[in-house]
mmCIF file of C-alpha atoms in Angstrom:
data_model
loop_
_atom_site.group_PDB
_atom_site.id
_atom_site.type_symbol
_atom_site.label_atom_id
_atom_site.label_comp_id
_atom_site.label_asym_id
_atom_site.label_seq_id
_atom_site.Cartn_x
_atom_site.Cartn_y
_atom_site.Cartn_z
ATOM 1 C CA MET B 1248 308.422 129.874 108.686
ATOM 2 C CA LYS B 1249 308.455 127.920 105.426
ATOM 3 C CA TYR B 1250 311.634 126.028 106.334
ATOM 4 C CA ALA B 1251 310.286 125.196 109.795
ATOM 5 C CA ALA B 1252 307.098 123.786 108.268
ATOM 6 C CA LEU B 1253 309.004 121.848 105.598
ATOM 7 C CA VAL B 1254 311.284 120.226 108.168
ATOM 8 C CA ALA B 1255 308.349 119.318 110.417
ATOM 9 C CA VAL B 1256 306.473 117.737 107.491
ATOM 10 C CA GLY B 1257 309.640 116.003 106.282
ATOM 11 C CA PHE B 1258 310.249 114.599 109.767
ATOM 12 C CA LEU B 1259 306.688 113.245 109.840
ATOM 13 C CA LEU B 1260 306.998 111.716 106.357
ATOM 14 C CA ASP B 1261 310.247 110.026 107.350
ATOM 15 C CA ALA B 1262 308.602 108.664 110.510
ATOM 16 C CA VAL B 1263 305.674 107.223 108.549
ATOM 17 C CA PHE B 1264 307.274 106.065 105.295
ATOM 18 C CA GLY B 1265 311.038 105.976 105.896
ATOM 19 C CA ASP B 1266 312.966 105.510 102.653
ATOM 20 C CA PRO B 1267 310.601 103.712 100.222
ATOM 21 C CA ALA B 1268 312.413 100.909 98.388
ATOM 22 C CA TRP B 1269 310.793 101.871 95.088
ATOM 23 C CA LEU B 1270 312.016 105.482 95.215
ATOM 24 C CA TYR B 1271 315.487 106.268 93.879
ATOM 25 C CA HIS B 1272 317.265 107.932 96.777
ATOM 26 C CA PRO B 1273 319.197 111.160 96.084
ATOM 27 C CA VAL B 1274 322.170 109.790 98.019
ATOM 28 C CA CYS B 1275 322.475 107.056 95.370
ATOM 29 C CA ALA B 1276 322.781 109.770 92.711
ATOM 30 C CA ILE B 1277 325.392 111.579 94.810
ATOM 31 C CA GLY B 1278 327.357 108.352 95.232
ATOM 32 C CA ALA B 1279 327.204 107.538 91.530
ATOM 33 C CA LEU B 1280 328.403 111.034 90.606
ATOM 34 C CA ALA B 1281 331.233 110.832 93.142
ATOM 35 C CA ALA B 1282 332.403 107.453 91.802
ATOM 36 C CA ARG B 1283 332.435 108.646 88.180
ATOM 37 C CA LEU B 1284 334.118 111.935 88.957
ATOM 38 C CA GLU B 1285 336.752 110.167 91.063
ATOM 39 C CA LYS B 1286 337.656 107.886 88.139
ATOM 40 C CA CYS B 1287 337.889 110.876 85.815
ATOM 41 C CA LEU B 1288 340.077 112.913 88.182
ATOM 42 C CA ARG B 1289 342.406 109.973 88.843
ATOM 43 C CA ARG B 1290 343.095 109.770 85.106
ATOM 44 C CA ILE B 1291 343.835 113.483 84.900
ATOM 45 C CA PHE B 1292 345.957 114.109 88.004
ATOM 46 C CA PRO B 1293 349.298 112.438 88.748
ATOM 47 C CA ARG B 1294 349.440 109.798 91.486
ATOM 48 C CA THR B 1295 351.443 111.944 93.842
ATOM 49 C CA PRO B 1296 350.389 113.377 97.222
ATOM 50 C CA GLU B 1297 350.031 116.818 95.668
ATOM 51 C CA GLY B 1298 348.142 115.542 92.625
ATOM 52 C CA GLU B 1299 345.733 113.411 94.631
ATOM 53 C CA THR B 1300 345.123 116.218 97.107
ATOM 54 C CA ALA B 1301 344.223 118.590 94.256
ATOM 55 C CA ALA B 1302 341.962 115.923 92.741
ATOM 56 C CA GLY B 1303 340.288 115.462 96.113
ATOM 57 C CA ILE B 1304 339.512 119.159 96.417
ATOM 58 C CA LEU B 1305 337.984 119.245 92.930
ATOM 59 C CA LEU B 1306 336.031 116.080 93.712
ATOM 60 C CA TRP B 1307 334.549 117.720 96.799
ATOM 61 C CA LEU B 1308 333.714 120.953 94.980
ATOM 62 C CA GLY B 1309 332.120 119.117 92.071
ATOM 63 C CA VAL B 1310 329.971 116.717 94.082
ATOM 64 C CA THR B 1311 328.798 119.136 96.769
ATOM 65 C CA GLY B 1312 328.209 121.884 94.195
ATOM 66 C CA ALA B 1313 326.147 119.501 92.092
ATOM 67 C CA GLY B 1314 324.133 118.395 95.119
ATOM 68 C CA PHE B 1315 323.233 121.975 96.007
ATOM 69 C CA GLY B 1316 322.875 123.283 92.448
ATOM 70 C CA ALA B 1317 320.754 120.443 91.054
ATOM 71 C CA THR B 1318 318.349 120.620 93.997
ATOM 72 C CA ALA B 1319 318.024 124.396 93.781
ATOM 73 C CA ALA B 1320 317.473 124.221 89.999
ATOM 74 C CA LEU B 1321 314.811 121.506 90.347
ATOM 75 C CA LEU B 1322 312.906 123.505 92.949
ATOM 76 C CA ALA B 1323 313.135 126.674 90.848
ATOM 77 C CA VAL B 1324 311.564 124.877 87.873
ATOM 78 C CA LEU B 1325 308.837 123.432 90.095
ATOM 79 C CA GLU B 1326 308.183 126.884 91.557
ATOM 80 C CA TRP B 1327 307.602 128.154 88.027
ATOM 81 C CA VAL B 1328 305.135 125.313 87.370
ATOM 82 C CA SER B 1329 303.353 125.588 90.720
ATOM 83 C CA PRO B 1330 304.456 126.861 94.153
ATOM 84 C CA TRP B 1331 302.420 124.086 95.759
ATOM 85 C CA LEU B 1332 304.207 121.449 93.676
ATOM 86 C CA ARG B 1333 307.545 122.881 94.775
ATOM 87 C CA LEU B 1334 306.520 122.735 98.421
ATOM 88 C CA ALA B 1335 305.317 119.140 98.079
ATOM 89 C CA VAL B 1336 308.523 117.970 96.395
ATOM 90 C CA GLU B 1337 310.719 119.884 98.831
ATOM 91 C CA ALA B 1338 308.906 118.270 101.770
ATOM 92 C CA VAL B 1339 309.596 114.833 100.255
ATOM 93 C CA LEU B 1340 313.253 115.769 99.745
ATOM 94 C CA CYS B 1341 313.449 116.848 103.398
ATOM 95 C CA SER B 1342 312.120 113.442 104.442
ATOM 96 C CA LEU B 1343 314.761 111.703 102.316
ATOM 97 C CA ILE B 1344 317.551 113.893 103.664
ATOM 98 C CA LEU B 1345 316.553 113.023 107.231
ATOM 99 C CA ALA B 1346 317.341 109.399 108.120
ATOM 100 C CA ARG B 1347 316.004 108.920 111.622
ATOM 101 C CA ASN B 1348 313.735 106.071 110.559
ATOM 102 C CA SER B 1349 316.520 104.259 108.714
ATOM 103 C CA LEU B 1350 318.921 104.637 111.626
ATOM 104 C CA GLY B 1351 316.404 103.137 114.025
ATOM 105 C CA GLN B 1352 315.771 100.280 111.596
ATOM 106 C CA ALA B 1353 319.518 99.649 111.375
ATOM 107 C CA GLY B 1354 319.737 99.164 115.138
ATOM 108 C CA ALA B 1355 316.714 96.842 115.121
ATOM 109 C CA HIS B 1356 318.164 94.905 112.177
ATOM 110 C CA VAL B 1357 321.381 94.124 114.041
ATOM 111 C CA SER B 1358 319.542 93.135 117.221
ATOM 112 C CA GLN B 1359 317.149 90.817 115.381
ATOM 113 C CA ALA B 1360 319.955 89.249 113.357
ATOM 114 C CA LEU B 1361 321.997 88.605 116.501
ATOM 115 C CA GLU B 1362 319.030 86.808 118.045
ATOM 116 C CA GLN B 1363 319.176 84.379 115.116
ATOM 117 C CA SER B 1364 322.903 83.682 115.281
ATOM 118 C CA LEU B 1365 326.260 85.312 115.895
ATOM 119 C CA GLU B 1366 327.150 84.980 112.226
ATOM 120 C CA ALA B 1367 323.931 86.720 111.188
ATOM 121 C CA GLY B 1368 324.673 89.516 113.663
ATOM 122 C CA ARG B 1369 328.188 89.944 112.295
ATOM 123 C CA THR B 1370 326.833 90.148 108.749
ATOM 124 C CA ALA B 1371 324.121 92.634 109.723
ATOM 125 C CA VAL B 1372 326.392 95.032 111.598
ATOM 126 C CA GLY B 1373 328.863 94.823 108.698
ATOM 127 C CA TRP B 1374 326.302 96.676 106.573
ATOM 128 C CA TYR B 1375 326.645 99.752 108.756
ATOM 129 C CA VAL B 1376 330.239 99.922 109.991
ATOM 130 C CA GLY B 1377 333.598 100.208 108.258
ATOM 131 C CA ARG B 1378 335.455 97.812 110.570
ATOM 132 C CA ASP B 1379 336.010 94.116 109.925
ATOM 133 C CA THR B 1380 333.185 92.198 111.617
ATOM 134 C CA SER B 1381 334.054 88.572 110.830
ATOM 135 C CA ALA B 1382 335.640 87.881 114.231
ATOM 136 C CA LEU B 1383 333.431 90.002 116.503
ATOM 137 C CA SER B 1384 331.868 88.458 119.590
ATOM 138 C CA SER B 1385 328.183 89.013 120.349
ATOM 139 C CA ASP B 1386 329.091 91.779 122.820
ATOM 140 C CA GLU B 1387 331.312 93.424 120.209
ATOM 141 C CA VAL B 1388 328.498 93.279 117.638
ATOM 142 C CA ARG B 1389 326.176 95.032 120.093
ATOM 143 C CA ARG B 1390 328.869 97.570 120.940
ATOM 144 C CA ALA B 1391 329.416 98.335 117.246
ATOM 145 C CA ALA B 1392 325.666 98.802 116.765
ATOM 146 C CA VAL B 1393 325.403 101.128 119.779
ATOM 147 C CA GLU B 1394 328.372 103.167 118.530
ATOM 148 C CA THR B 1395 326.866 103.401 115.040
ATOM 149 C CA VAL B 1396 323.491 104.660 116.255
ATOM 150 C CA ALA B 1397 325.168 107.077 118.684
ATOM 151 C CA GLU B 1398 327.600 108.509 116.122
ATOM 152 C CA ASN B 1399 325.031 108.739 113.345
ATOM 153 C CA THR B 1400 322.582 110.617 115.533
ATOM 154 C CA THR B 1401 324.612 113.575 114.301
ATOM 155 C CA ASP B 1402 325.123 112.555 110.660
ATOM 156 C CA ALA B 1403 321.683 111.104 109.967
ATOM 157 C CA VAL B 1404 319.378 113.376 111.949
ATOM 158 C CA ILE B 1405 320.612 116.424 113.853
ATOM 159 C CA ALA B 1406 323.072 117.847 111.305
ATOM 160 C CA PRO B 1407 320.801 117.466 108.260
ATOM 161 C CA MET B 1408 317.923 118.925 110.274
ATOM 162 C CA LEU B 1409 319.997 122.010 111.101
ATOM 163 C CA PHE B 1410 321.026 122.534 107.478
ATOM 164 C CA LEU B 1411 317.438 122.064 106.316
ATOM 165 C CA LEU B 1412 316.254 124.663 108.805
ATOM 166 C CA LEU B 1413 318.928 127.072 107.572
ATOM 167 C CA GLY B 1414 318.511 126.667 103.835
ATOM 168 C CA GLY B 1415 315.842 124.151 102.918
ATOM 169 C CA ALA B 1416 316.403 121.134 100.691
ATOM 170 C CA PRO B 1417 319.300 122.642 98.655
ATOM 171 C CA LEU B 1418 321.457 123.176 101.746
ATOM 172 C CA GLY B 1419 320.301 119.876 103.188
ATOM 173 C CA MET B 1420 321.374 118.087 100.007
ATOM 174 C CA TRP B 1421 324.707 119.904 100.138
ATOM 175 C CA TYR B 1422 325.231 118.426 103.596
ATOM 176 C CA LYS B 1423 324.274 114.934 102.378
ATOM 177 C CA ALA B 1424 326.858 115.277 99.614
ATOM 178 C CA VAL B 1425 329.517 116.311 102.153
ATOM 179 C CA ASN B 1426 328.648 113.368 104.384
ATOM 180 C CA THR B 1427 328.399 110.853 101.528
ATOM 181 C CA LEU B 1428 331.794 111.850 100.172
ATOM 182 C CA ASP B 1429 333.383 111.344 103.572
ATOM 183 C CA SER B 1430 331.870 107.860 103.806
ATOM 184 C CA MET B 1431 333.190 107.017 100.330
ATOM 185 C CA VAL B 1432 336.696 108.484 100.299
ATOM 186 C CA GLY B 1433 337.489 109.745 103.814
ATOM 187 C CA TYR B 1434 339.759 106.849 104.802
ATOM 188 C CA HIS B 1435 343.319 106.634 106.096
ATOM 189 C CA ASN B 1436 344.611 103.988 103.683
ATOM 190 C CA ASP B 1437 346.820 103.713 100.625
ATOM 191 C CA ILE B 1438 343.964 104.442 98.214
ATOM 192 C CA TYR B 1439 342.391 107.511 99.830
ATOM 193 C CA GLU B 1440 344.978 108.977 102.192
ATOM 194 C CA TYR B 1441 345.435 112.073 100.039
ATOM 195 C CA LEU B 1442 342.460 112.059 97.684
ATOM 196 C CA GLY B 1443 340.003 111.781 100.581
ATOM 197 C CA LYS B 1444 341.717 114.105 103.045
ATOM 198 C CA PHE B 1445 339.866 117.275 102.032
ATOM 199 C CA SER B 1446 336.476 115.520 102.069
ATOM 200 C CA ALA B 1447 337.184 114.137 105.543
ATOM 201 C CA ARG B 1448 338.217 117.550 106.886
ATOM 202 C CA MET B 1449 335.169 119.274 105.433
ATOM 203 C CA ASP B 1450 332.883 116.632 106.937
ATOM 204 C CA ASP B 1451 334.517 117.242 110.321
ATOM 205 C CA LEU B 1452 333.909 120.968 109.902
ATOM 206 C CA ALA B 1453 330.276 120.572 108.785
ATOM 207 C CA ASN B 1454 329.532 118.345 111.782
ATOM 208 C CA TYR B 1455 331.489 120.300 114.393
ATOM 209 C CA PHE B 1456 328.579 122.239 115.897
ATOM 210 C CA PRO B 1457 325.873 119.604 115.181
ATOM 211 C CA ALA B 1458 327.890 116.901 116.990
ATOM 212 C CA ARG B 1459 328.144 118.970 120.156
ATOM 213 C CA LEU B 1460 324.484 119.868 120.005
ATOM 214 C CA SER B 1461 323.644 116.191 119.455
ATOM 215 C CA ALA B 1462 325.574 115.227 122.587
ATOM 216 C CA LEU B 1463 323.684 117.761 124.692
ATOM 217 C CA LEU B 1464 320.376 116.590 123.236
ATOM 218 C CA LEU B 1465 321.273 112.964 124.029
ATOM 219 C CA ILE B 1466 322.047 113.954 127.603
ATOM 220 C CA GLY B 1467 318.654 115.645 127.811
ATOM 221 C CA ALA B 1468 317.033 112.607 126.176
ATOM 222 C CA SER B 1469 318.634 110.304 128.765
ATOM 223 C CA ALA B 1470 316.784 112.210 131.487
ATOM 224 C CA LEU B 1471 313.478 111.815 129.622
ATOM 225 C CA ALA B 1472 314.181 108.105 129.079
ATOM 226 C CA GLY B 1473 314.877 107.501 132.774
ATOM 227 C CA LEU B 1474 318.536 106.722 132.163
ATOM 228 C CA ASP B 1475 321.594 108.137 133.930
ATOM 229 C CA TRP B 1476 321.730 111.702 132.611
ATOM 230 C CA ARG B 1477 324.260 112.691 135.283
ATOM 231 C CA GLY B 1478 326.525 109.871 134.129
ATOM 232 C CA ALA B 1479 325.996 110.947 130.523
ATOM 233 C CA LEU B 1480 327.049 114.499 131.378
ATOM 234 C CA ARG B 1481 330.045 113.338 133.432
ATOM 235 C CA ILE B 1482 331.385 110.935 130.815
ATOM 236 C CA TRP B 1483 330.772 113.436 128.021
ATOM 237 C CA LYS B 1484 332.814 116.057 129.845
ATOM 238 C CA ARG B 1485 335.597 113.571 130.528
ATOM 239 C CA ASP B 1486 335.826 111.461 127.359
ATOM 240 C CA ARG B 1487 334.389 113.513 124.482
ATOM 241 C CA ARG B 1488 337.850 114.436 123.186
ATOM 242 C CA SER B 1489 339.335 110.931 123.539
ATOM 243 C CA HIS B 1490 338.040 109.703 120.174
ATOM 244 C CA LYS B 1491 340.231 110.115 117.090
ATOM 245 C CA SER B 1492 337.331 111.807 115.358
ATOM 246 C CA PRO B 1493 336.695 115.342 116.599
ATOM 247 C CA ASN B 1494 332.948 114.671 116.443
ATOM 248 C CA ALA B 1495 332.176 110.980 116.996
ATOM 249 C CA GLY B 1496 333.387 111.041 120.601
ATOM 250 C CA GLN B 1497 330.816 113.685 121.465
ATOM 251 C CA THR B 1498 327.762 111.477 121.035
ATOM 252 C CA GLU B 1499 329.405 108.134 121.817
ATOM 253 C CA SER B 1500 330.661 109.357 125.198
ATOM 254 C CA ALA B 1501 327.216 110.738 126.092
ATOM 255 C CA VAL B 1502 325.535 107.427 125.237
ATOM 256 C CA ALA B 1503 328.187 105.409 127.087
ATOM 257 C CA GLY B 1504 327.580 107.478 130.215
ATOM 258 C CA ALA B 1505 323.794 107.273 129.919
ATOM 259 C CA LEU B 1506 323.885 103.471 129.625
ATOM 260 C CA GLY B 1507 326.697 102.871 132.106
ATOM 261 C CA ILE B 1508 328.759 100.880 129.603
ATOM 262 C CA GLN B 1509 332.096 101.251 127.877
ATOM 263 C CA LEU B 1510 332.329 101.941 124.157
ATOM 264 C CA GLY B 1511 335.305 102.328 121.838
ATOM 265 C CA GLY B 1512 338.452 100.255 122.071
ATOM 266 C CA ASP B 1513 340.621 98.766 119.343
ATOM 267 C CA ALA B 1514 339.013 97.720 116.059
ATOM 268 C CA VAL B 1515 340.200 96.133 112.813
ATOM 269 C CA TYR B 1516 339.910 98.123 109.573
ATOM 270 C CA PHE B 1517 341.044 96.692 106.226
ATOM 271 C CA GLY B 1518 343.048 94.021 108.021
ATOM 272 C CA LYS B 1519 344.861 96.441 110.341
ATOM 273 C CA THR B 1520 344.199 96.919 114.046
ATOM 274 C CA VAL B 1521 343.471 100.550 114.868
ATOM 275 C CA LYS B 1522 344.057 101.712 118.434
ATOM 276 C CA LYS B 1523 340.999 103.516 119.791
ATOM 277 C CA ALA B 1524 340.445 104.961 123.235
ATOM 278 C CA ALA B 1525 337.740 103.559 125.484
ATOM 279 C CA LEU B 1526 334.787 105.836 126.228
ATOM 280 C CA GLY B 1527 332.840 105.499 129.454
ATOM 281 C CA ASP B 1528 333.199 103.236 132.484
ATOM 282 C CA PRO B 1529 332.437 99.485 132.344
ATOM 283 C CA LEU B 1530 329.879 99.666 135.146
ATOM 284 C CA ARG B 1531 328.184 96.620 133.638
ATOM 285 C CA PRO B 1532 328.546 94.376 130.589
ATOM 286 C CA ILE B 1533 326.815 95.469 127.421
ATOM 287 C CA GLU B 1534 323.533 93.599 126.920
ATOM 288 C CA ALA B 1535 320.940 92.937 124.247
ATOM 289 C CA GLY B 1536 318.654 95.803 125.267
ATOM 290 C CA ASP B 1537 321.363 98.450 124.940
ATOM 291 C CA VAL B 1538 320.893 98.778 121.183
ATOM 292 C CA ALA B 1539 317.175 99.461 121.625
ATOM 293 C CA ARG B 1540 317.946 101.925 124.444
ATOM 294 C CA THR B 1541 320.335 103.790 122.175
ATOM 295 C CA VAL B 1542 317.703 103.948 119.433
ATOM 296 C CA ARG B 1543 315.244 105.355 121.972
ATOM 297 C CA LEU B 1544 317.779 107.978 123.003
ATOM 298 C CA MET B 1545 318.300 108.889 119.346
ATOM 299 C CA ASN B 1546 314.547 109.195 118.781
ATOM 300 C CA LEU B 1547 314.046 111.406 121.830
ATOM 301 C CA ALA B 1548 317.031 113.590 120.905
ATOM 302 C CA SER B 1549 315.588 113.948 117.395
ATOM 303 C CA LEU B 1550 312.241 115.125 118.759
ATOM 304 C CA LEU B 1551 313.993 117.584 121.065
ATOM 305 C CA ALA B 1552 316.014 118.891 118.113
ATOM 306 C CA LEU B 1553 312.897 119.258 115.977
ATOM 307 C CA GLY B 1554 311.030 121.188 118.648
ATOM 308 C CA LEU B 1555 313.984 123.406 119.489
ATOM 309 C CA GLY B 1556 314.886 123.985 115.841
ATOM 310 C CA VAL B 1557 311.371 124.919 114.780
ATOM 311 C CA LEU B 1558 310.977 127.319 117.715
ATOM 312 C CA VAL B 1559 314.303 129.027 116.995
ATOM 313 C CA ARG B 1560 313.575 129.237 113.253
ATOM 314 C CA LEU B 1561 310.170 130.760 113.894
ATOM 315 C CA ALA B 1562 311.677 133.239 116.351
ATOM 316 C CA VAL B 1563 314.342 134.276 113.861
#
């Protein structure tokens, strides 16, 4: 019951306050630790596939262990001072671990920037995606924004919510460490091919069930939003395994079907063109309102997840 209440309060705090600019975000601490530990491990281990793989495993263990352990230790100290203080701080941590507000703001940021100019839209979407954005057309900027909101419905909202419901802020922070490491080192390039492989695989594993749940919630949300839920279900069944990522295709295919557009396709990363399968049918061209529609789908799916999660947690 405590975890259900904490997640509900954290969800509300995130909706009202988002991530305050004046508050040092725990993810920044996780990123700083990961960067320092990476430098240290690179000096210790040889620059061979085996050496970098071993360093990558230790990097993952160190960062995720610190994320869980430091949060649990902080809450234990606060519990000793005052149980109410612990609950208050843990509720704030839950709100920071959830990122529904920030994800919605990211979609709005890209849309507003694109209304100003194509160059502003390219710059804005470049804040949120790993691909090269300097040559994207306006349609490609919108497509990248839709894909980002769809994919991160899992990473930013549904997955952290599930881990919070299971184990409170310590387990939620463990998940944020897993996800942050993947975003920092989980790349197929000369620098991180071996050092980041373990982090990438563990992120895939942590998101395996949440991604599939997120897709089903998005399909349900498309019905509530008056969009094509039958198309969402059909495209999800057909295209969910077409993406190179075992998880990203789940939510992107559902959103593509709900909107009646095509997502995916080739993209440029670090100067190299990466072949990516198309998801969905091009029933119509992508348009300006599709980013806002995707944000609405994400918001509705988040509310469905909150209601379902709290009910299940209370029942258990």
